[in-house]
Amino acid sequence: QVQLVESGGGLVQPGGSLRLSCAASGTIFRINAMDWYRQAPGKERELVAAITSGGATKYADSVKGRFSISRDNAKNTVTLQMNSLKSEDTAVYYCHIILSLPLGGEPGYWGQGTQVTVSS
């Protein structure tokens, strides 16, 4: 079993910053990709940022230049630094990881989600 625990969400004013963290624990051989998704009310879940085991990153166009994703492979953690937040960034943010199993297979796991609200 693999568990993901997220932290760092909350209420922030427009232009402010928040830092989300996600820690993976359990039976982990190797983590390939680590991602952050978000889902706003009435909208589909969308990819915000992703990082590979080698450190390559990808961002949604809407957050480029404002958000930064990083990971600590030794601690199995992924962090999303969010700056210059806008009201449209309000959503539930989900951590997602893709594992690599020793005998093959790449299962994915989701965190429980953390609310980010950007409002004055």
CSV table of N, CA and C in Angstrom, one decimal:
chain,number,residue,atom,x,y,z
A,1,GLN,N,0.8,-1.2,0.0
A,1,GLN,CA,0.0,0.0,0.0
A,1,GLN,C,0.9,1.2,0.0
A,2,VAL,N,0.4,2.3,-0.7
A,2,VAL,CA,1.1,3.5,-0.8
A,2,VAL,C,0.1,4.6,-0.3
A,3,GLN,N,0.6,5.5,0.5
A,3,GLN,CA,-0.2,6.6,1.0
A,3,GLN,C,0.5,7.9,0.6
A,4,LEU,N,-0.4,8.9,0.3
A,4,LEU,CA,0.1,10.3,0.0
A,4,LEU,C,-0.6,11.2,0.9
A,5,VAL,N,0.2,12.0,1.6
A,5,VAL,CA,-0.3,13.0,2.5
A,5,VAL,C,0.1,14.4,2.1
A,6,GLU,N,-0.9,15.2,1.8
A,6,GLU,CA,-0.7,16.6,1.3
A,6,GLU,C,-0.8,17.6,2.5
A,7,SER,N,-0.1,18.7,2.3
A,7,SER,CA,-0.2,19.8,3.3
A,7,SER,C,0.1,21.1,2.6
A,8,GLY,N,-0.4,22.2,3.3
A,8,GLY,CA,0.0,23.5,2.8
A,8,GLY,C,-1.1,24.3,2.2
A,9,GLY,N,-2.3,23.8,2.0
A,9,GLY,CA,-3.3,24.5,1.4
A,9,GLY,C,-3.9,25.6,2.4
A,10,GLY,N,-4.8,26.4,1.9
A,10,GLY,CA,-5.4,27.4,2.7
A,10,GLY,C,-5.9,28.6,2.0
A,11,LEU,N,-6.2,29.7,2.7
A,11,LEU,CA,-6.7,30.9,2.1
A,11,LEU,C,-5.6,31.9,2.0
A,12,VAL,N,-5.5,32.6,0.8
A,12,VAL,CA,-4.5,33.6,0.6
A,12,VAL,C,-5.1,34.7,-0.3
A,13,GLN,N,-4.6,35.9,-0.1
A,13,GLN,CA,-5.0,37.0,-0.9
A,13,GLN,C,-4.4,36.9,-2.3
A,14,PRO,N,-5.1,37.5,-3.3
A,14,PRO,CA,-4.5,37.6,-4.6
A,14,PRO,C,-3.1,38.2,-4.6
A,15,GLY,N,-2.2,37.6,-5.3
A,15,GLY,CA,-0.8,38.1,-5.3
A,15,GLY,C,0.0,37.4,-4.3
A,16,GLY,N,-0.6,36.7,-3.4
A,16,GLY,CA,0.2,36.0,-2.4
A,16,GLY,C,0.8,34.7,-2.8
A,17,SER,N,1.4,33.9,-1.9
A,17,SER,CA,2.1,32.7,-2.1
A,17,SER,C,1.6,31.6,-1.2
A,18,LEU,N,1.7,30.4,-1.7
A,18,LEU,CA,1.5,29.2,-0.9
A,18,LEU,C,2.4,28.1,-1.3
A,19,ARG,N,2.7,27.2,-0.4
A,19,ARG,CA,3.6,26.1,-0.7
A,19,ARG,C,2.9,24.8,-0.4
A,20,LEU,N,2.7,24.0,-1.4
A,20,LEU,CA,2.0,22.7,-1.1
A,20,LEU,C,3.1,21.6,-1.1
A,21,SER,N,2.9,20.7,-0.1
A,21,SER,CA,3.9,19.5,0.0
A,21,SER,C,3.1,18.2,-0.1
A,22,CYS,N,3.7,17.2,-0.5
A,22,CYS,CA,3.1,15.9,-0.6
A,22,CYS,C,4.2,14.8,-0.3
A,23,ALA,N,3.9,14.0,0.7
A,23,ALA,CA,4.9,13.0,1.1
A,23,ALA,C,4.3,11.6,0.8
A,24,ALA,N,5.0,10.8,0.1
A,24,ALA,CA,4.6,9.4,-0.2
A,24,ALA,C,5.2,8.4,0.8
A,25,SER,N,4.5,7.5,1.3
A,25,SER,CA,5.0,6.4,2.2
A,25,SER,C,4.4,5.1,1.8
A,26,GLY,N,5.0,4.0,2.4
A,26,GLY,CA,4.5,2.7,2.1
A,26,GLY,C,5.5,1.9,1.3
A,27,THR,N,5.0,0.9,0.6
A,27,THR,CA,5.9,0.0,-0.2
A,27,THR,C,6.2,0.7,-1.5
A,28,ILE,N,7.4,1.3,-1.6
A,28,ILE,CA,7.7,2.1,-2.8
A,28,ILE,C,9.1,1.6,-3.3
A,29,PHE,N,9.1,1.1,-4.5
A,29,PHE,CA,10.3,0.7,-5.2
A,29,PHE,C,11.0,1.9,-5.8
A,30,ARG,N,10.3,2.5,-6.7
A,30,ARG,CA,10.8,3.7,-7.3
A,30,ARG,C,9.6,4.6,-7.8
A,31,ILE,N,9.7,5.9,-7.6
A,31,ILE,CA,8.7,6.8,-8.1
A,31,ILE,C,9.1,7.4,-9.4
A,32,ASN,N,8.3,7.2,-10.5
A,32,ASN,CA,8.6,7.8,-11.7
A,32,ASN,C,8.2,9.3,-11.7
A,33,ALA,N,7.0,9.6,-12.2
A,33,ALA,CA,6.5,11.0,-12.2
A,33,ALA,C,5.8,11.3,-10.9
A,34,MET,N,5.9,12.6,-10.6
A,34,MET,CA,5.2,13.2,-9.5
A,34,MET,C,4.5,14.4,-10.0
A,35,ASP,N,3.2,14.5,-9.8
A,35,ASP,CA,2.4,15.6,-10.4
A,35,ASP,C,1.6,16.3,-9.4
A,36,TRP,N,1.1,17.5,-9.8
A,36,TRP,CA,0.0,18.2,-9.0
A,36,TRP,C,-1.1,18.5,-10.1
A,37,TYR,N,-2.3,18.1,-9.7
A,37,TYR,CA,-3.5,18.4,-10.4
A,37,TYR,C,-4.3,19.3,-9.6
A,38,ARG,N,-5.3,19.9,-10.2
A,38,ARG,CA,-6.3,20.7,-9.5
A,38,ARG,C,-7.7,20.6,-10.1
A,39,GLN,N,-8.7,20.8,-9.3
A,39,GLN,CA,-10.0,20.7,-9.8
A,39,GLN,C,-10.8,21.8,-9.1
A,40,ALA,N,-11.3,22.7,-10.0
A,40,ALA,CA,-12.2,23.8,-9.5
A,40,ALA,C,-13.6,23.4,-9.6
A,41,PRO,N,-14.5,24.0,-8.8
A,41,PRO,CA,-15.9,23.6,-8.9
A,41,PRO,C,-16.5,23.7,-10.3
A,42,GLY,N,-17.1,22.7,-10.7
A,42,GLY,CA,-17.8,22.6,-12.0
A,42,GLY,C,-16.8,22.4,-13.2
A,43,LYS,N,-15.6,22.2,-12.9
A,43,LYS,CA,-14.6,22.0,-13.9
A,43,LYS,C,-13.9,20.6,-13.8
A,44,GLU,N,-13.3,20.2,-14.9
A,44,GLU,CA,-12.6,18.9,-14.9
A,44,GLU,C,-11.2,19.1,-14.2
A,45,ARG,N,-10.7,18.0,-13.7
A,45,ARG,CA,-9.4,18.0,-13.1
A,45,ARG,C,-8.4,18.2,-14.2
A,46,GLU,N,-7.4,19.1,-13.9
A,46,GLU,CA,-6.4,19.4,-14.8
A,46,GLU,C,-5.0,19.3,-14.3
A,47,LEU,N,-4.0,19.0,-15.1
A,47,LEU,CA,-2.6,18.9,-14.7
A,47,LEU,C,-2.1,20.3,-14.5
A,48,VAL,N,-1.5,20.5,-13.4
A,48,VAL,CA,-0.9,21.8,-13.1
A,48,VAL,C,0.6,21.8,-13.3
A,49,ALA,N,1.3,20.8,-12.8
A,49,ALA,CA,2.7,20.7,-13.0
A,49,ALA,C,3.2,19.2,-12.8
A,50,ALA,N,4.2,18.8,-13.4
A,50,ALA,CA,4.7,17.5,-13.3
A,50,ALA,C,6.2,17.5,-13.3
A,51,ILE,N,6.8,16.5,-12.7
A,51,ILE,CA,8.3,16.4,-12.6
A,51,ILE,C,8.7,14.9,-12.7
A,52,THR,N,9.6,14.6,-13.5
A,52,THR,CA,10.1,13.2,-13.7
A,52,THR,C,11.1,12.9,-12.6
A,53,SER,N,11.5,11.6,-12.6
A,53,SER,CA,12.5,11.2,-11.6
A,53,SER,C,13.9,11.9,-11.9
A,54,GLY,N,14.1,12.3,-13.1
A,54,GLY,CA,15.3,13.0,-13.5
A,54,GLY,C,15.3,14.5,-13.3
A,55,GLY,N,14.1,15.0,-13.0
A,55,GLY,CA,14.0,16.4,-12.7
A,55,GLY,C,13.4,17.3,-13.8
A,56,ALA,N,13.0,16.6,-14.9
A,56,ALA,CA,12.4,17.4,-16.0
A,56,ALA,C,11.0,17.8,-15.6
A,57,THR,N,10.7,19.0,-15.9
A,57,THR,CA,9.4,19.6,-15.4
A,57,THR,C,8.5,20.0,-16.6
A,58,LYS,N,7.2,20.1,-16.3
A,58,LYS,CA,6.2,20.5,-17.3
A,58,LYS,C,5.1,21.3,-16.5
A,59,TYR,N,4.7,22.4,-17.1
A,59,TYR,CA,3.7,23.2,-16.4
A,59,TYR,C,2.5,23.5,-17.4
A,60,ALA,N,1.3,23.7,-16.8
A,60,ALA,CA,0.2,24.2,-17.5
A,60,ALA,C,0.5,25.6,-17.9
A,61,ASP,N,0.0,26.1,-19.1
A,61,ASP,CA,0.3,27.4,-19.5
A,61,ASP,C,-0.1,28.5,-18.5
A,62,SER,N,-1.2,28.2,-17.9
A,62,SER,CA,-1.8,29.2,-16.9
A,62,SER,C,-1.0,29.4,-15.7
A,63,VAL,N,0.0,28.6,-15.4
A,63,VAL,CA,0.8,28.7,-14.2
A,63,VAL,C,2.3,28.9,-14.5
A,64,LYS,N,2.7,28.9,-15.8
A,64,LYS,CA,4.1,29.1,-16.1
A,64,LYS,C,4.6,30.4,-15.6
A,65,GLY,N,5.8,30.4,-15.0
A,65,GLY,CA,6.3,31.6,-14.5
A,65,GLY,C,5.9,32.0,-13.1
A,66,ARG,N,4.8,31.3,-12.6
A,66,ARG,CA,4.3,31.6,-11.2
A,66,ARG,C,4.5,30.4,-10.3
A,67,PHE,N,4.4,29.2,-10.8
A,67,PHE,CA,4.4,28.0,-10.0
A,67,PHE,C,5.8,27.3,-10.3
A,68,SER,N,6.2,26.6,-9.3
A,68,SER,CA,7.5,25.8,-9.4
A,68,SER,C,7.3,24.5,-8.7
A,69,ILE,N,7.6,23.4,-9.4
A,69,ILE,CA,7.5,22.1,-8.8
A,69,ILE,C,8.9,21.5,-8.5
A,70,SER,N,9.1,20.8,-7.4
A,70,SER,CA,10.4,20.2,-7.1
A,70,SER,C,10.1,18.9,-6.3
A,71,ARG,N,11.1,18.1,-6.3
A,71,ARG,CA,11.0,16.8,-5.6
A,71,ARG,C,12.3,16.5,-4.8
A,72,ASP,N,12.1,15.7,-3.8
A,72,ASP,CA,13.2,15.1,-3.0
A,72,ASP,C,13.1,13.6,-3.2
A,73,ASN,N,13.9,13.0,-4.0
A,73,ASN,CA,13.8,11.6,-4.3
A,73,ASN,C,14.2,10.8,-3.0
A,74,ALA,N,15.0,11.3,-2.2
A,74,ALA,CA,15.4,10.5,-1.0
A,74,ALA,C,14.3,10.5,0.0
A,75,LYS,N,13.5,11.5,0.0
A,75,LYS,CA,12.4,11.6,1.0
A,75,LYS,C,11.0,11.3,0.4
A,76,ASN,N,11.0,11.0,-0.9
A,76,ASN,CA,9.7,10.7,-1.6
A,76,ASN,C,8.7,11.8,-1.4
A,77,THR,N,9.2,13.1,-1.6
A,77,THR,CA,8.3,14.2,-1.4
A,77,THR,C,8.3,15.1,-2.7
A,78,VAL,N,7.2,15.7,-2.9
A,78,VAL,CA,7.1,16.7,-4.0
A,78,VAL,C,6.5,18.0,-3.5
A,79,THR,N,6.9,19.1,-4.0
A,79,THR,CA,6.5,20.4,-3.5
A,79,THR,C,6.1,21.3,-4.6
A,80,LEU,N,5.0,22.0,-4.4
A,80,LEU,CA,4.6,23.0,-5.4
A,80,LEU,C,4.6,24.4,-4.8
A,81,GLN,N,5.5,25.2,-5.2
A,81,GLN,CA,5.6,26.6,-4.8
A,81,GLN,C,4.7,27.4,-5.7
A,82,MET,N,3.7,28.1,-5.1
A,82,MET,CA,2.8,28.9,-5.9
A,82,MET,C,2.9,30.4,-5.5
A,83,ASN,N,3.3,31.2,-6.5
A,83,ASN,CA,3.5,32.6,-6.3
A,83,ASN,C,2.5,33.4,-7.2
A,84,SER,N,2.4,34.7,-6.8
A,84,SER,CA,1.5,35.5,-7.6
A,84,SER,C,0.1,34.9,-7.9
A,85,LEU,N,-0.5,34.4,-6.8
A,85,LEU,CA,-1.7,33.6,-6.9
A,85,LEU,C,-2.9,34.5,-7.4
A,86,LYS,N,-3.7,33.9,-8.2
A,86,LYS,CA,-4.9,34.6,-8.7
A,86,LYS,C,-6.2,33.9,-8.3
A,87,SER,N,-7.3,34.6,-8.4
A,87,SER,CA,-8.5,34.0,-7.9
A,87,SER,C,-8.8,32.7,-8.8
A,88,GLU,N,-8.4,32.7,-10.0
A,88,GLU,CA,-8.7,31.5,-10.8
A,88,GLU,C,-7.8,30.3,-10.5
A,89,ASP,N,-6.9,30.5,-9.5
A,89,ASP,CA,-6.1,29.4,-9.0
A,89,ASP,C,-6.9,28.6,-7.9
A,90,THR,N,-8.0,29.2,-7.5
A,90,THR,CA,-8.8,28.5,-6.4
A,90,THR,C,-9.3,27.2,-6.9
A,91,ALA,N,-9.0,26.1,-6.1
A,91,ALA,CA,-9.3,24.8,-6.5
A,91,ALA,C,-8.9,23.8,-5.4
A,92,VAL,N,-9.3,22.6,-5.5
A,92,VAL,CA,-8.7,21.5,-4.7
A,92,VAL,C,-7.5,21.0,-5.5
A,93,TYR,N,-6.3,21.0,-4.8
A,93,TYR,CA,-5.1,20.5,-5.4
A,93,TYR,C,-4.8,19.1,-5.0
A,94,TYR,N,-4.5,18.2,-6.0
A,94,TYR,CA,-4.2,16.8,-5.7
A,94,TYR,C,-2.8,16.4,-6.1
A,95,CYS,N,-2.2,15.7,-5.2
A,95,CYS,CA,-0.9,15.1,-5.5
A,95,CYS,C,-1.1,13.8,-6.2
A,96,HIS,N,-0.3,13.5,-7.2
A,96,HIS,CA,-0.4,12.2,-7.9
A,96,HIS,C,1.0,11.7,-8.2
A,97,ILE,N,1.2,10.4,-8.0
A,97,ILE,CA,2.5,9.8,-8.3
A,97,ILE,C,2.3,8.6,-9.2
A,98,ILE,N,3.3,8.3,-10.0
A,98,ILE,CA,3.3,7.0,-10.8
A,98,ILE,C,4.5,6.2,-10.3
A,99,LEU,N,4.3,5.0,-9.9
A,99,LEU,CA,5.4,4.2,-9.4
A,99,LEU,C,5.9,3.3,-10.5
A,100,SER,N,7.1,2.8,-10.3
A,100,SER,CA,7.7,1.8,-11.1
A,100,SER,C,7.9,0.5,-10.2
A,101,LEU,N,7.2,-0.6,-10.6
A,101,LEU,CA,7.3,-1.8,-9.8
A,101,LEU,C,8.5,-2.7,-10.3
A,102,PRO,N,9.1,-3.4,-9.4
A,102,PRO,CA,10.3,-4.2,-9.8
A,102,PRO,C,10.0,-5.3,-10.8
A,103,LEU,N,8.7,-5.8,-10.9
A,103,LEU,CA,8.4,-6.8,-11.9
A,103,LEU,C,7.5,-6.3,-13.0
A,104,GLY,N,7.5,-4.9,-13.1
A,104,GLY,CA,6.8,-4.3,-14.2
A,104,GLY,C,5.5,-3.7,-13.7
A,105,GLY,N,5.0,-2.8,-14.5
A,105,GLY,CA,3.8,-2.1,-14.0
A,105,GLY,C,4.1,-0.7,-13.5
A,106,GLU,N,3.2,0.2,-13.8
A,106,GLU,CA,3.3,1.6,-13.3
A,106,GLU,C,2.0,2.1,-12.7
A,107,PRO,N,1.7,1.7,-11.5
A,107,PRO,CA,0.4,2.1,-10.9
A,107,PRO,C,0.5,3.6,-10.5
A,108,GLY,N,-0.7,4.2,-10.5
A,108,GLY,CA,-0.7,5.6,-10.0
A,108,GLY,C,-1.5,5.7,-8.7
A,109,TYR,N,-1.2,6.7,-8.0
A,109,TYR,CA,-1.8,6.9,-6.7
A,109,TYR,C,-2.2,8.4,-6.5
A,110,TRP,N,-3.3,8.7,-5.8
A,110,TRP,CA,-3.7,10.1,-5.6
A,110,TRP,C,-3.7,10.4,-4.1
A,111,GLY,N,-3.5,11.6,-3.9
A,111,GLY,CA,-3.6,12.2,-2.5
A,111,GLY,C,-5.1,12.5,-2.3
A,112,GLN,N,-5.4,12.9,-1.1
A,112,GLN,CA,-6.8,13.2,-0.7
A,112,GLN,C,-7.2,14.6,-1.2
A,113,GLY,N,-6.3,15.4,-1.5
A,113,GLY,CA,-6.6,16.8,-2.0
A,113,GLY,C,-6.5,17.8,-0.9
A,114,THR,N,-6.1,19.0,-1.2
A,114,THR,CA,-6.0,20.1,-0.3
A,114,THR,C,-6.6,21.4,-0.9
A,115,GLN,N,-7.4,22.1,-0.2
A,115,GLN,CA,-8.1,23.3,-0.7
A,115,GLN,C,-7.2,24.5,-0.8
A,116,VAL,N,-7.1,25.1,-1.9
A,116,VAL,CA,-6.5,26.4,-2.1
A,116,VAL,C,-7.5,27.4,-2.5
A,117,THR,N,-7.7,28.5,-1.7
A,117,THR,CA,-8.6,29.5,-2.0
A,117,THR,C,-7.9,30.9,-2.1
A,118,VAL,N,-8.0,31.5,-3.2
A,118,VAL,CA,-7.4,32.8,-3.4
A,118,VAL,C,-8.5,33.9,-3.4
A,119,SER,N,-8.6,34.7,-2.4
A,119,SER,CA,-9.7,35.6,-2.3
A,119,SER,C,-9.2,36.8,-1.4
A,120,SER,N,-9.8,38.0,-1.7
A,120,SER,CA,-9.5,39.1,-0.8
A,120,SER,C,-10.6,39.3,0.2
